[in-house]
JSON list of C-alpha atoms in Angstrom, two decimals:
[
{"chain": "N", "resi": 10, "resn": "MET", "atom": "CA", "xyz": [-0.11, 0.18, -0.24]},
{"chain": "N", "resi": 11, "resn": "ILE", "atom": "CA", "xyz": [1.41, 3.39, -0.90]},
{"chain": "N", "resi": 12, "resn": "ARG", "atom": "CA", "xyz": [0.47, 5.92, 2.09]},
{"chain": "N", "resi": 13, "resn": "VAL", "atom": "CA", "xyz": [-0.62, 9.59, 0.33]},
{"chain": "N", "resi": 14, "resn": "CYS", "atom": "CA", "xyz": [-1.25, 12.69, 1.91]},
{"chain": "N", "resi": 15, "resn": "VAL", "atom": "CA", "xyz": [-3.14, 14.98, -0.59]},
{"chain": "N", "resi": 16, "resn": "ALA", "atom": "CA", "xyz": [-2.66, 18.81, 0.00]},
{"chain": "N", "resi": 17, "resn": "GLY", "atom": "CA", "xyz": [-5.36, 21.47, -1.17]},
{"chain": "N", "resi": 18, "resn": "ALA", "atom": "CA", "xyz": [-7.84, 18.23, -0.53]},
{"chain": "N", "resi": 19, "resn": "THR", "atom": "CA", "xyz": [-11.10, 20.31, -0.62]},
{"chain": "N", "resi": 20, "resn": "GLY", "atom": "CA", "xyz": [-10.24, 21.94, -3.94]},
{"chain": "N", "resi": 21, "resn": "TRP", "atom": "CA", "xyz": [-11.64, 21.32, -7.14]},
{"chain": "N", "resi": 22, "resn": "THR", "atom": "CA", "xyz": [-9.15, 18.70, -8.54]},
{"chain": "N", "resi": 23, "resn": "GLY", "atom": "CA", "xyz": [-7.43, 17.87, -4.86]},
{"chain": "N", "resi": 24, "resn": "GLY", "atom": "CA", "xyz": [-10.88, 16.79, -3.92]},
{"chain": "N", "resi": 25, "resn": "ALA", "atom": "CA", "xyz": [-11.44, 14.37, -6.56]},
{"chain": "N", "resi": 26, "resn": "VAL", "atom": "CA", "xyz": [-7.77, 12.98, -6.10]},
{"chain": "N", "resi": 27, "resn": "ALA", "atom": "CA", "xyz": [-8.57, 12.53, -2.21]},
{"chain": "N", "resi": 28, "resn": "GLU", "atom": "CA", "xyz": [-11.86, 10.66, -2.70]},
{"chain": "N", "resi": 29, "resn": "ALA", "atom": "CA", "xyz": [-10.06, 8.60, -5.86]},
{"chain": "N", "resi": 30, "resn": "VAL", "atom": "CA", "xyz": [-7.11, 7.73, -3.41]},
{"chain": "N", "resi": 31, "resn": "ALA", "atom": "CA", "xyz": [-9.50, 6.74, -0.59]},
{"chain": "N", "resi": 32, "resn": "ALA", "atom": "CA", "xyz": [-11.03, 4.27, -3.17]},
{"chain": "N", "resi": 33, "resn": "ALA", "atom": "CA", "xyz": [-8.17, 2.59, -4.48]},
{"chain": "N", "resi": 34, "resn": "GLU", "atom": "CA", "xyz": [-7.35, -0.92, -3.25]},
{"chain": "N", "resi": 35, "resn": "ASP", "atom": "CA", "xyz": [-3.32, -0.19, -3.95]},
{"chain": "N", "resi": 36, "resn": "LEU", "atom": "CA", "xyz": [-3.60, 3.48, -2.18]},
{"chain": "N", "resi": 37, "resn": "THR", "atom": "CA", "xyz": [-4.20, 4.65, 1.37]},
{"chain": "N", "resi": 38, "resn": "LEU", "atom": "CA", "xyz": [-5.22, 8.24, 1.97]},
{"chain": "N", "resi": 39, "resn": "THR", "atom": "CA", "xyz": [-3.34, 8.50, 5.20]},
{"chain": "N", "resi": 40, "resn": "SER", "atom": "CA", "xyz": [-3.65, 12.50, 5.76]},
{"chain": "N", "resi": 41, "resn": "ALA", "atom": "CA", "xyz": [-5.35, 15.54, 4.06]},
{"chain": "N", "resi": 42, "resn": "VAL", "atom": "CA", "xyz": [-4.37, 19.33, 4.07]},
{"chain": "N", "resi": 43, "resn": "SER", "atom": "CA", "xyz": [-6.82, 21.86, 3.90]},
{"chain": "N", "resi": 44, "resn": "ARG", "atom": "CA", "xyz": [-7.07, 25.10, 6.39]},
{"chain": "N", "resi": 45, "resn": "SER", "atom": "CA", "xyz": [-10.76, 25.69, 5.93]},
{"chain": "N", "resi": 46, "resn": "ALA", "atom": "CA", "xyz": [-11.14, 21.98, 6.98]},
{"chain": "N", "resi": 47, "resn": "ALA", "atom": "CA", "xyz": [-8.38, 21.58, 9.57]},
{"chain": "N", "resi": 48, "resn": "GLY", "atom": "CA", "xyz": [-9.71, 19.44, 12.25]},
{"chain": "N", "resi": 49, "resn": "GLY", "atom": "CA", "xyz": [-11.85, 17.34, 10.22]},
{"chain": "N", "resi": 50, "resn": "GLU", "atom": "CA", "xyz": [-11.83, 14.02, 8.07]},
{"chain": "N", "resi": 51, "resn": "ILE", "atom": "CA", "xyz": [-11.86, 13.54, 4.40]},
{"chain": "N", "resi": 52, "resn": "GLY", "atom": "CA", "xyz": [-12.25, 10.03, 3.48]},
{"chain": "N", "resi": 53, "resn": "GLY", "atom": "CA", "xyz": [-11.55, 8.83, 6.81]},
{"chain": "N", "resi": 54, "resn": "ALA", "atom": "CA", "xyz": [-8.20, 10.37, 6.91]},
{"chain": "N", "resi": 55, "resn": "PRO", "atom": "CA", "xyz": [-7.25, 13.21, 9.46]},
{"chain": "N", "resi": 56, "resn": "VAL", "atom": "CA", "xyz": [-7.07, 17.08, 7.73]},
{"chain": "N", "resi": 57, "resn": "TYR", "atom": "CA", "xyz": [-4.07, 19.50, 8.98]},
{"chain": "N", "resi": 58, "resn": "ALA", "atom": "CA", "xyz": [-3.90, 22.93, 8.39]},
{"chain": "N", "resi": 59, "resn": "SER", "atom": "CA", "xyz": [-0.43, 22.69, 7.05]},
{"chain": "N", "resi": 60, "resn": "VAL", "atom": "CA", "xyz": [1.90, 19.94, 4.93]},
{"chain": "N", "resi": 61, "resn": "GLY", "atom": "CA", "xyz": [4.31, 19.90, 7.94]},
{"chain": "N", "resi": 62, "resn": "GLU", "atom": "CA", "xyz": [1.81, 18.50, 10.38]},
{"chain": "N", "resi": 63, "resn": "ALA", "atom": "CA", "xyz": [0.43, 16.24, 7.68]},
{"chain": "N", "resi": 64, "resn": "LEU", "atom": "CA", "xyz": [3.41, 13.83, 6.68]},
{"chain": "N", "resi": 65, "resn": "ASP", "atom": "CA", "xyz": [3.95, 11.52, 9.65]},
{"chain": "N", "resi": 66, "resn": "GLY", "atom": "CA", "xyz": [3.94, 7.99, 8.00]},
{"chain": "N", "resi": 67, "resn": "VAL", "atom": "CA", "xyz": [3.22, 9.33, 4.31]},
{"chain": "N", "resi": 68, "resn": "ASP", "atom": "CA", "xyz": [5.05, 8.10, 1.35]},
{"chain": "N", "resi": 69, "resn": "VAL", "atom": "CA", "xyz": [3.62, 10.46, -1.29]},
{"chain": "N", "resi": 70, "resn": "LEU", "atom": "CA", "xyz": [2.31, 14.10, -0.96]},
{"chain": "N", "resi": 71, "resn": "VAL", "atom": "CA", "xyz": [0.13, 14.95, -3.87]},
{"chain": "N", "resi": 72, "resn": "ASP", "atom": "CA", "xyz": [0.15, 18.55, -4.09]},
{"chain": "N", "resi": 73, "resn": "TYR", "atom": "CA", "xyz": [-2.93, 20.78, -5.53]},
{"chain": "N", "resi": 74, "resn": "THR", "atom": "CA", "xyz": [-2.85, 24.07, -3.55]},
{"chain": "N", "resi": 75, "resn": "SER", "atom": "CA", "xyz": [-1.64, 27.06, -5.06]},
{"chain": "N", "resi": 76, "resn": "HIS", "atom": "CA", "xyz": [1.11, 28.91, -6.79]},
{"chain": "N", "resi": 77, "resn": "GLU", "atom": "CA", "xyz": [2.22, 30.79, -3.21]},
{"chain": "N", "resi": 78, "resn": "ALA", "atom": "CA", "xyz": [2.35, 27.45, -1.20]},
{"chain": "N", "resi": 79, "resn": "VAL", "atom": "CA", "xyz": [3.31, 24.53, -3.72]},
{"chain": "N", "resi": 80, "resn": "LYS", "atom": "CA", "xyz": [7.17, 25.24, -3.70]},
{"chain": "N", "resi": 81, "resn": "GLY", "atom": "CA", "xyz": [7.06, 25.47, -0.06]},
{"chain": "N", "resi": 82, "resn": "ASN", "atom": "CA", "xyz": [5.32, 22.35, 0.60]},
{"chain": "N", "resi": 83, "resn": "VAL", "atom": "CA", "xyz": [7.32, 20.35, -1.79]},
{"chain": "N", "resi": 84, "resn": "LEU", "atom": "CA", "xyz": [10.94, 21.39, 0.02]},
{"chain": "N", "resi": 85, "resn": "THR", "atom": "CA", "xyz": [8.87, 20.52, 3.41]},
{"chain": "N", "resi": 86, "resn": "ALA", "atom": "CA", "xyz": [8.16, 16.80, 1.97]},
{"chain": "N", "resi": 87, "resn": "PHE", "atom": "CA", "xyz": [11.96, 16.58, 1.15]},
{"chain": "N", "resi": 88, "resn": "GLU", "atom": "CA", "xyz": [12.84, 17.43, 4.49]},
{"chain": "N", "resi": 89, "resn": "ARG", "atom": "CA", "xyz": [11.10, 14.31, 5.86]},
{"chain": "N", "resi": 90, "resn": "GLY", "atom": "CA", "xyz": [11.93, 12.27, 2.48]},
{"chain": "N", "resi": 91, "resn": "VAL", "atom": "CA", "xyz": [8.40, 12.06, 1.03]},
{"chain": "N", "resi": 92, "resn": "HIS", "atom": "CA", "xyz": [8.02, 11.50, -2.37]},
{"chain": "N", "resi": 93, "resn": "VAL", "atom": "CA", "xyz": [5.90, 14.38, -4.46]},
{"chain": "N", "resi": 94, "resn": "VAL", "atom": "CA", "xyz": [3.17, 14.71, -7.08]},
{"chain": "N", "resi": 95, "resn": "ILE", "atom": "CA", "xyz": [2.93, 18.51, -8.18]},
{"chain": "N", "resi": 96, "resn": "GLY", "atom": "CA", "xyz": [-0.34, 19.56, -9.70]},
{"chain": "N", "resi": 97, "resn": "SER", "atom": "CA", "xyz": [-0.02, 23.06, -9.03]},
{"chain": "N", "resi": 98, "resn": "SER", "atom": "CA", "xyz": [0.55, 25.67, -11.37]},
{"chain": "N", "resi": 99, "resn": "GLY", "atom": "CA", "xyz": [2.54, 28.82, -11.05]},
{"chain": "N", "resi": 100, "resn": "LEU", "atom": "CA", "xyz": [6.26, 27.57, -10.85]},
{"chain": "N", "resi": 101, "resn": "SER", "atom": "CA", "xyz": [9.01, 28.64, -12.98]},
{"chain": "N", "resi": 102, "resn": "ALA", "atom": "CA", "xyz": [11.64, 26.86, -14.87]},
{"chain": "N", "resi": 103, "resn": "GLU", "atom": "CA", "xyz": [13.78, 28.68, -12.15]},
{"chain": "N", "resi": 104, "resn": "ASP", "atom": "CA", "xyz": [11.56, 26.65, -9.15]},
{"chain": "N", "resi": 105, "resn": "PHE", "atom": "CA", "xyz": [11.80, 23.14, -10.97]},
{"chain": "N", "resi": 106, "resn": "ASP", "atom": "CA", "xyz": [15.91, 23.58, -11.13]},
{"chain": "N", "resi": 107, "resn": "GLU", "atom": "CA", "xyz": [15.60, 24.03, -7.28]},
{"chain": "N", "resi": 108, "resn": "ILE", "atom": "CA", "xyz": [13.42, 21.20, -6.82]},
{"chain": "N", "resi": 109, "resn": "ARG", "atom": "CA", "xyz": [15.01, 19.19, -9.14]},
{"chain": "N", "resi": 110, "resn": "ALA", "atom": "CA", "xyz": [18.26, 19.81, -7.15]},
{"chain": "N", "resi": 111, "resn": "GLY", "atom": "CA", "xyz": [16.81, 19.19, -3.62]},
{"chain": "N", "resi": 112, "resn": "ALA", "atom": "CA", "xyz": [14.81, 15.97, -4.93]},
{"chain": "N", "resi": 113, "resn": "GLU", "atom": "CA", "xyz": [17.91, 14.54, -5.70]},
{"chain": "N", "resi": 114, "resn": "GLU", "atom": "CA", "xyz": [19.66, 15.71, -2.59]},
{"chain": "N", "resi": 115, "resn": "ALA", "atom": "CA", "xyz": [16.77, 14.08, -0.80]},
{"chain": "N", "resi": 116, "resn": "PHE", "atom": "CA", "xyz": [17.09, 10.67, -2.92]},
{"chain": "N", "resi": 117, "resn": "VAL", "atom": "CA", "xyz": [13.15, 11.10, -3.54]},
{"chain": "N", "resi": 118, "resn": "GLY", "atom": "CA", "xyz": [11.17, 11.37, -6.61]},
{"chain": "N", "resi": 119, "resn": "VAL", "atom": "CA", "xyz": [9.03, 14.04, -8.06]},
{"chain": "N", "resi": 120, "resn": "ILE", "atom": "CA", "xyz": [6.97, 14.07, -10.92]},
{"chain": "N", "resi": 121, "resn": "ALA", "atom": "CA", "xyz": [5.39, 17.43, -12.02]},
{"chain": "N", "resi": 122, "resn": "ALA", "atom": "CA", "xyz": [2.53, 18.11, -14.80]},
{"chain": "N", "resi": 123, "resn": "GLY", "atom": "CA", "xyz": [1.08, 21.36, -15.79]},
{"chain": "N", "resi": 124, "resn": "ASN", "atom": "CA", "xyz": [-1.95, 19.03, -16.69]},
{"chain": "N", "resi": 125, "resn": "PHE", "atom": "CA", "xyz": [-2.29, 15.40, -15.26]},
{"chain": "N", "resi": 126, "resn": "SER", "atom": "CA", "xyz": [-5.28, 14.73, -18.14]},
{"chain": "N", "resi": 127, "resn": "LEU", "atom": "CA", "xyz": [-4.02, 12.07, -20.72]},
{"chain": "N", "resi": 128, "resn": "THR", "atom": "CA", "xyz": [-5.46, 14.03, -23.47]},
{"chain": "N", "resi": 129, "resn": "ALA", "atom": "CA", "xyz": [-3.26, 16.92, -22.45]},
{"chain": "N", "resi": 130, "resn": "ALA", "atom": "CA", "xyz": [-0.33, 14.42, -22.60]},
{"chain": "N", "resi": 131, "resn": "MET", "atom": "CA", "xyz": [-1.23, 13.15, -25.69]},
{"chain": "N", "resi": 132, "resn": "ALA", "atom": "CA", "xyz": [-1.39, 16.98, -26.80]},
{"chain": "N", "resi": 133, "resn": "GLN", "atom": "CA", "xyz": [2.19, 17.96, -25.39]},
{"chain": "N", "resi": 134, "resn": "ALA", "atom": "CA", "xyz": [3.50, 14.89, -27.22]},
{"chain": "N", "resi": 135, "resn": "ALA", "atom": "CA", "xyz": [2.25, 15.57, -30.57]},
{"chain": "N", "resi": 136, "resn": "ALA", "atom": "CA", "xyz": [3.32, 19.14, -30.22]},
{"chain": "N", "resi": 137, "resn": "THR", "atom": "CA", "xyz": [6.82, 18.02, -28.95]},
{"chain": "N", "resi": 138, "resn": "LEU", "atom": "CA", "xyz": [7.27, 15.73, -32.39]},
{"chain": "N", "resi": 139, "resn": "ALA", "atom": "CA", "xyz": [5.79, 18.75, -34.63]},
{"chain": "N", "resi": 140, "resn": "ALA", "atom": "CA", "xyz": [8.37, 21.06, -33.24]},
{"chain": "N", "resi": 141, "resn": "ARG", "atom": "CA", "xyz": [11.17, 18.83, -34.32]},
{"chain": "N", "resi": 142, "resn": "HIS", "atom": "CA", "xyz": [9.98, 19.26, -38.12]},
{"chain": "N", "resi": 143, "resn": "LEU", "atom": "CA", "xyz": [8.08, 22.52, -38.18]},
{"chain": "N", "resi": 144, "resn": "PRO", "atom": "CA", "xyz": [10.29, 25.68, -37.43]},
{"chain": "N", "resi": 145, "resn": "SER", "atom": "CA", "xyz": [7.84, 28.09, -36.10]},
{"chain": "N", "resi": 146, "resn": "TRP", "atom": "CA", "xyz": [5.29, 28.39, -33.22]},
{"chain": "N", "resi": 147, "resn": "GLU", "atom": "CA", "xyz": [3.93, 30.15, -30.65]},
{"chain": "N", "resi": 148, "resn": "ILE", "atom": "CA", "xyz": [1.28, 29.49, -27.62]},
{"chain": "N", "resi": 149, "resn": "ILE", "atom": "CA", "xyz": [-2.13, 30.89, -26.98]},
{"chain": "N", "resi": 150, "resn": "ASP", "atom": "CA", "xyz": [-3.29, 30.22, -23.55]},
{"chain": "N", "resi": 151, "resn": "TYR", "atom": "CA", "xyz": [-6.97, 30.87, -22.44]},
{"chain": "N", "resi": 152, "resn": "ALA", "atom": "CA", "xyz": [-8.58, 30.74, -18.95]},
{"chain": "N", "resi": 153, "resn": "SER", "atom": "CA", "xyz": [-11.33, 32.21, -16.86]},
{"chain": "N", "resi": 154, "resn": "ALA", "atom": "CA", "xyz": [-11.07, 35.89, -15.88]},
{"chain": "N", "resi": 155, "resn": "GLY", "atom": "CA", "xyz": [-10.27, 34.60, -12.22]},
{"chain": "N", "resi": 156, "resn": "LYS", "atom": "CA", "xyz": [-7.46, 32.40, -12.87]},
{"chain": "N", "resi": 157, "resn": "PRO", "atom": "CA", "xyz": [-4.75, 34.18, -10.93]},
{"chain": "N", "resi": 158, "resn": "ASP", "atom": "CA", "xyz": [-1.29, 32.99, -12.56]},
{"chain": "N", "resi": 159, "resn": "ALA", "atom": "CA", "xyz": [-0.37, 33.45, -15.94]},
{"chain": "N", "resi": 160, "resn": "PRO", "atom": "CA", "xyz": [0.45, 31.69, -18.02]},
{"chain": "N", "resi": 161, "resn": "SER", "atom": "CA", "xyz": [-1.41, 28.17, -17.03]},
{"chain": "N", "resi": 162, "resn": "GLY", "atom": "CA", "xyz": [0.82, 25.31, -15.89]},
{"chain": "N", "resi": 163, "resn": "THR", "atom": "CA", "xyz": [-0.14, 23.62, -19.23]},
{"chain": "N", "resi": 164, "resn": "SER", "atom": "CA", "xyz": [1.33, 26.43, -21.49]},
{"chain": "N", "resi": 165, "resn": "ARG", "atom": "CA", "xyz": [4.18, 27.22, -18.94]},
{"chain": "N", "resi": 166, "resn": "GLU", "atom": "CA", "xyz": [5.32, 23.34, -19.37]},
{"chain": "N", "resi": 167, "resn": "LEU", "atom": "CA", "xyz": [4.55, 23.12, -23.04]},
{"chain": "N", "resi": 168, "resn": "ALA", "atom": "CA", "xyz": [6.63, 26.22, -23.73]},
{"chain": "N", "resi": 169, "resn": "GLU", "atom": "CA", "xyz": [9.59, 24.68, -21.76]},
{"chain": "N", "resi": 170, "resn": "ARG", "atom": "CA", "xyz": [9.18, 21.34, -23.41]},
{"chain": "N", "resi": 171, "resn": "LEU", "atom": "CA", "xyz": [9.18, 22.93, -26.97]},
{"chain": "N", "resi": 172, "resn": "SER", "atom": "CA", "xyz": [12.11, 24.93, -26.30]},
{"chain": "N", "resi": 173, "resn": "GLN", "atom": "CA", "xyz": [13.81, 22.07, -25.18]},
{"chain": "N", "resi": 174, "resn": "VAL", "atom": "CA", "xyz": [13.42, 20.50, -28.87]},
{"chain": "N", "resi": 175, "resn": "ARG", "atom": "CA", "xyz": [14.70, 23.76, -30.44]},
{"chain": "N", "resi": 176, "resn": "PRO", "atom": "CA", "xyz": [14.28, 27.46, -30.26]},
{"chain": "N", "resi": 177, "resn": "PRO", "atom": "CA", "xyz": [11.38, 28.66, -33.13]},
{"chain": "N", "resi": 178, "resn": "GLU", "atom": "CA", "xyz": [12.55, 30.50, -35.91]},
{"chain": "N", "resi": 179, "resn": "VAL", "atom": "CA", "xyz": [11.40, 34.11, -35.58]},
{"chain": "N", "resi": 180, "resn": "THR", "atom": "CA", "xyz": [11.57, 36.36, -38.31]},
{"chain": "N", "resi": 181, "resn": "VAL", "atom": "CA", "xyz": [11.33, 39.81, -36.62]},
{"chain": "N", "resi": 182, "resn": "PRO", "atom": "CA", "xyz": [13.26, 39.33, -33.54]},
{"chain": "N", "resi": 183, "resn": "VAL", "atom": "CA", "xyz": [11.03, 40.01, -30.02]},
{"chain": "N", "resi": 184, "resn": "GLU", "atom": "CA", "xyz": [13.32, 42.86, -28.50]},
{"chain": "N", "resi": 185, "resn": "SER", "atom": "CA", "xyz": [13.28, 44.57, -32.16]},
{"chain": "N", "resi": 186, "resn": "THR", "atom": "CA", "xyz": [9.28, 44.86, -32.13]},
{"chain": "N", "resi": 187, "resn": "ALA", "atom": "CA", "xyz": [8.12, 48.39, -33.22]},
{"chain": "N", "resi": 188, "resn": "GLY", "atom": "CA", "xyz": [5.60, 49.78, -30.98]},
{"chain": "N", "resi": 189, "resn": "HIS", "atom": "CA", "xyz": [4.54, 47.81, -27.67]},
{"chain": "N", "resi": 190, "resn": "VAL", "atom": "CA", "xyz": [6.98, 44.99, -27.34]},
{"chain": "N", "resi": 191, "resn": "GLU", "atom": "CA", "xyz": [4.65, 43.41, -24.36]},
{"chain": "N", "resi": 192, "resn": "ALA", "atom": "CA", "xyz": [2.26, 42.86, -27.15]},
{"chain": "N", "resi": 193, "resn": "ARG", "atom": "CA", "xyz": [4.30, 39.98, -28.42]},
{"chain": "N", "resi": 194, "resn": "GLY", "atom": "CA", "xyz": [3.56, 37.79, -25.15]},
{"chain": "N", "resi": 195, "resn": "ALA", "atom": "CA", "xyz": [5.76, 36.38, -22.49]},
{"chain": "N", "resi": 196, "resn": "THR", "atom": "CA", "xyz": [9.16, 34.83, -23.68]},
{"chain": "N", "resi": 197, "resn": "ILE", "atom": "CA", "xyz": [9.23, 30.94, -21.93]},
{"chain": "N", "resi": 198, "resn": "GLY", "atom": "CA", "xyz": [12.11, 29.52, -22.99]},
{"chain": "N", "resi": 199, "resn": "ALA", "atom": "CA", "xyz": [12.59, 30.89, -26.36]},
{"chain": "N", "resi": 200, "resn": "THR", "atom": "CA", "xyz": [8.72, 30.83, -27.08]},
{"chain": "N", "resi": 201, "resn": "GLN", "atom": "CA", "xyz": [6.39, 33.53, -27.28]},
{"chain": "N", "resi": 202, "resn": "VAL", "atom": "CA", "xyz": [3.32, 32.78, -25.06]},
{"chain": "N", "resi": 203, "resn": "HIS", "atom": "CA", "xyz": [-0.32, 34.82, -24.88]},
{"chain": "N", "resi": 204, "resn": "SER", "atom": "CA", "xyz": [-2.45, 34.45, -21.83]},
{"chain": "N", "resi": 205, "resn": "VAL", "atom": "CA", "xyz": [-5.98, 35.26, -22.62]},
{"chain": "N", "resi": 206, "resn": "ARG", "atom": "CA", "xyz": [-8.19, 35.69, -19.24]},
{"chain": "N", "resi": 207, "resn": "LEU", "atom": "CA", "xyz": [-11.79, 36.55, -19.96]},
{"chain": "N", "resi": 208, "resn": "PRO", "atom": "CA", "xyz": [-15.07, 35.37, -18.29]},
{"chain": "N", "resi": 209, "resn": "GLY", "atom": "CA", "xyz": [-16.68, 32.82, -20.49]},
{"chain": "N", "resi": 210, "resn": "PHE", "atom": "CA", "xyz": [-13.19, 30.58, -20.95]},
{"chain": "N", "resi": 211, "resn": "SER", "atom": "CA", "xyz": [-12.07, 27.40, -19.72]},
{"chain": "N", "resi": 212, "resn": "LEU", "atom": "CA", "xyz": [-8.68, 26.47, -19.48]},
{"chain": "N", "resi": 213, "resn": "SER", "atom": "CA", "xyz": [-7.17, 25.57, -22.95]},
{"chain": "N", "resi": 214, "resn": "THR", "atom": "CA", "xyz": [-3.90, 25.61, -24.59]},
{"chain": "N", "resi": 215, "resn": "GLU", "atom": "CA", "xyz": [-3.31, 26.17, -28.17]},
{"chain": "N", "resi": 216, "resn": "VAL", "atom": "CA", "xyz": [0.20, 25.74, -30.02]},
{"chain": "N", "resi": 217, "resn": "VAL", "atom": "CA", "xyz": [0.22, 27.36, -33.24]},
{"chain": "N", "resi": 218, "resn": "PHE", "atom": "CA", "xyz": [2.76, 26.09, -35.92]},
{"chain": "N", "resi": 219, "resn": "GLY", "atom": "CA", "xyz": [3.18, 28.35, -39.06]},
{"chain": "N", "resi": 220, "resn": "LEU", "atom": "CA", "xyz": [4.80, 27.76, -42.31]},
{"chain": "N", "resi": 221, "resn": "PRO", "atom": "CA", "xyz": [4.40, 30.19, -45.41]},
{"chain": "N", "resi": 222, "resn": "ASP", "atom": "CA", "xyz": [1.45, 28.54, -46.91]},
{"chain": "N", "resi": 223, "resn": "GLU", "atom": "CA", "xyz": [-0.31, 26.52, -43.90]},
{"chain": "N", "resi": 224, "resn": "ARG", "atom": "CA", "xyz": [-0.72, 26.37, -40.32]},
{"chain": "N", "resi": 225, "resn": "LEU", "atom": "CA", "xyz": [-0.86, 23.48, -37.93]},
{"chain": "N", "resi": 226, "resn": "VAL", "atom": "CA", "xyz": [-2.75, 24.08, -34.53]},
{"chain": "N", "resi": 227, "resn": "ILE", "atom": "CA", "xyz": [-2.73, 21.71, -31.34]},
{"chain": "N", "resi": 228, "resn": "ARG", "atom": "CA", "xyz": [-5.33, 22.41, -28.89]},
{"chain": "N", "resi": 229, "resn": "HIS", "atom": "CA", "xyz": [-6.28, 20.89, -25.76]},
{"chain": "N", "resi": 230, "resn": "ASP", "atom": "CA", "xyz": [-9.42, 22.10, -24.05]},
{"chain": "N", "resi": 231, "resn": "ALA", "atom": "CA", "xyz": [-10.53, 21.07, -20.44]},
{"chain": "N", "resi": 232, "resn": "GLY", "atom": "CA", "xyz": [-13.55, 19.91, -19.31]},
{"chain": "N", "resi": 233, "resn": "SER", "atom": "CA", "xyz": [-16.28, 21.02, -16.55]},
{"chain": "N", "resi": 234, "resn": "SER", "atom": "CA", "xyz": [-14.99, 18.62, -14.02]},
{"chain": "N", "resi": 235, "resn": "ALA", "atom": "CA", "xyz": [-12.08, 17.31, -12.74]},
{"chain": "N", "resi": 236, "resn": "ALA", "atom": "CA", "xyz": [-12.41, 13.66, -13.34]},
{"chain": "N", "resi": 237, "resn": "PRO", "atom": "CA", "xyz": [-9.77, 13.78, -16.59]},
{"chain": "N", "resi": 238, "resn": "TYR", "atom": "CA", "xyz": [-7.07, 14.59, -14.17]},
{"chain": "N", "resi": 239, "resn": "VAL", "atom": "CA", "xyz": [-7.62, 11.87, -11.73]},
{"chain": "N", "resi": 240, "resn": "ALA", "atom": "CA", "xyz": [-6.47, 9.01, -13.57]},
{"chain": "N", "resi": 241, "resn": "GLY", "atom": "CA", "xyz": [-3.22, 10.79, -14.71]},
{"chain": "N", "resi": 242, "resn": "THR", "atom": "CA", "xyz": [-2.54, 11.75, -10.99]},
{"chain": "N", "resi": 243, "resn": "LEU", "atom": "CA", "xyz": [-2.97, 8.51, -9.95]},
{"chain": "N", "resi": 244, "resn": "LEU", "atom": "CA", "xyz": [-0.40, 6.98, -12.17]},
{"chain": "N", "resi": 245, "resn": "ALA", "atom": "CA", "xyz": [2.10, 9.44, -10.89]},
{"chain": "N", "resi": 246, "resn": "VAL", "atom": "CA", "xyz": [1.54, 8.42, -7.30]},
{"chain": "N", "resi": 247, "resn": "ARG", "atom": "CA", "xyz": [1.82, 4.65, -8.34]},
{"chain": "N", "resi": 248, "resn": "ARG", "atom": "CA", "xyz": [5.68, 5.75, -10.25]},
{"chain": "N", "resi": 249, "resn": "ALA", "atom": "CA", "xyz": [6.56, 8.60, -7.79]},
{"chain": "N", "resi": 250, "resn": "MET", "atom": "CA", "xyz": [8.44, 6.14, -5.34]},
{"chain": "N", "resi": 251, "resn": "ASP", "atom": "CA", "xyz": [10.38, 4.41, -8.42]},
{"chain": "N", "resi": 252, "resn": "VAL", "atom": "CA", "xyz": [12.05, 7.83, -9.54]},
{"chain": "N", "resi": 253, "resn": "THR", "atom": "CA", "xyz": [14.86, 9.89, -7.98]},
{"chain": "N", "resi": 254, "resn": "GLY", "atom": "CA", "xyz": [14.83, 13.39, -8.88]},
{"chain": "N", "resi": 255, "resn": "LEU", "atom": "CA", "xyz": [12.39, 15.42, -10.88]},
{"chain": "N", "resi": 256, "resn": "VAL", "atom": "CA", "xyz": [10.17, 13.99, -14.04]},
{"chain": "N", "resi": 257, "resn": "ARG", "atom": "CA", "xyz": [8.33, 16.96, -15.60]},
{"chain": "N", "resi": 258, "resn": "GLY", "atom": "CA", "xyz": [4.99, 16.23, -18.06]},
{"chain": "N", "resi": 259, "resn": "LEU", "atom": "CA", "xyz": [2.86, 13.24, -17.94]},
{"chain": "N", "resi": 260, "resn": "ASP", "atom": "CA", "xyz": [3.74, 12.32, -21.52]},
{"chain": "N", "resi": 261, "resn": "THR", "atom": "CA", "xyz": [7.44, 11.86, -20.13]},
{"chain": "N", "resi": 262, "resn": "LEU", "atom": "CA", "xyz": [6.05, 9.40, -17.56]},
{"chain": "N", "resi": 263, "resn": "LEU", "atom": "CA", "xyz": [3.81, 7.52, -20.02]},
{"chain": "N", "resi": 264, "resn": "LEU", "atom": "CA", "xyz": [6.87, 7.13, -22.64]},
{"chain": "N", "resi": 265, "resn": "HIS", "atom": "CA", "xyz": [8.69, 5.56, -19.89]},
{"chain": "N", "resi": 266, "resn": "SER", "atom": "CA", "xyz": [5.75, 3.51, -18.55]}
]
């Protein structure tokens, strides 16, 4: 049995993950973290106000909290020798460099994905393949007006993964843009990312590959429930103890399954 703590256990995705962990035959929900529900129980497991209080007897921490809390939670888990699955967004490439080094030093595994949906993983794998053959691309990131971070974890991870393949070709360097340079979006890795935050949008990530006479668009649209993220998260939980260091992207994990 793998003993699991879910942080953010009363959130949209964290709640669904906690419920699935409690129901799984090979997993045990040992504890949960939620400031609003601290002192109670979720799925028969005690709920604590902080990760530091919740890690006794835990093998894997699943973090679905916020961009303000996730890094501190992960580093706390390292101090306790606990493996980690990161579903929270908002971490930068520099944050992940620090997490990679910390995980290797603590001899624990971390599996992080901007999106644990299996279809999102397939979209990312397809985009990575396309980047090997098509010269130019940019990313458009859509979310509701209330999403506090930009870009989304899905779009940030995709931009960094594409830039590891190679930098896209650019006709006019971004820094040479006339007018308002910021209208060209944020440069993540070597990829331009444009975040749209408006009412009526749900989470979507779109990578556009451009050629002189044609265009390829690979797009992932999130659903209205957290269910698509559960299977990928549980897969990561089951694999985290076999990893030392950092694995980024559910597609990477699937390729090595």
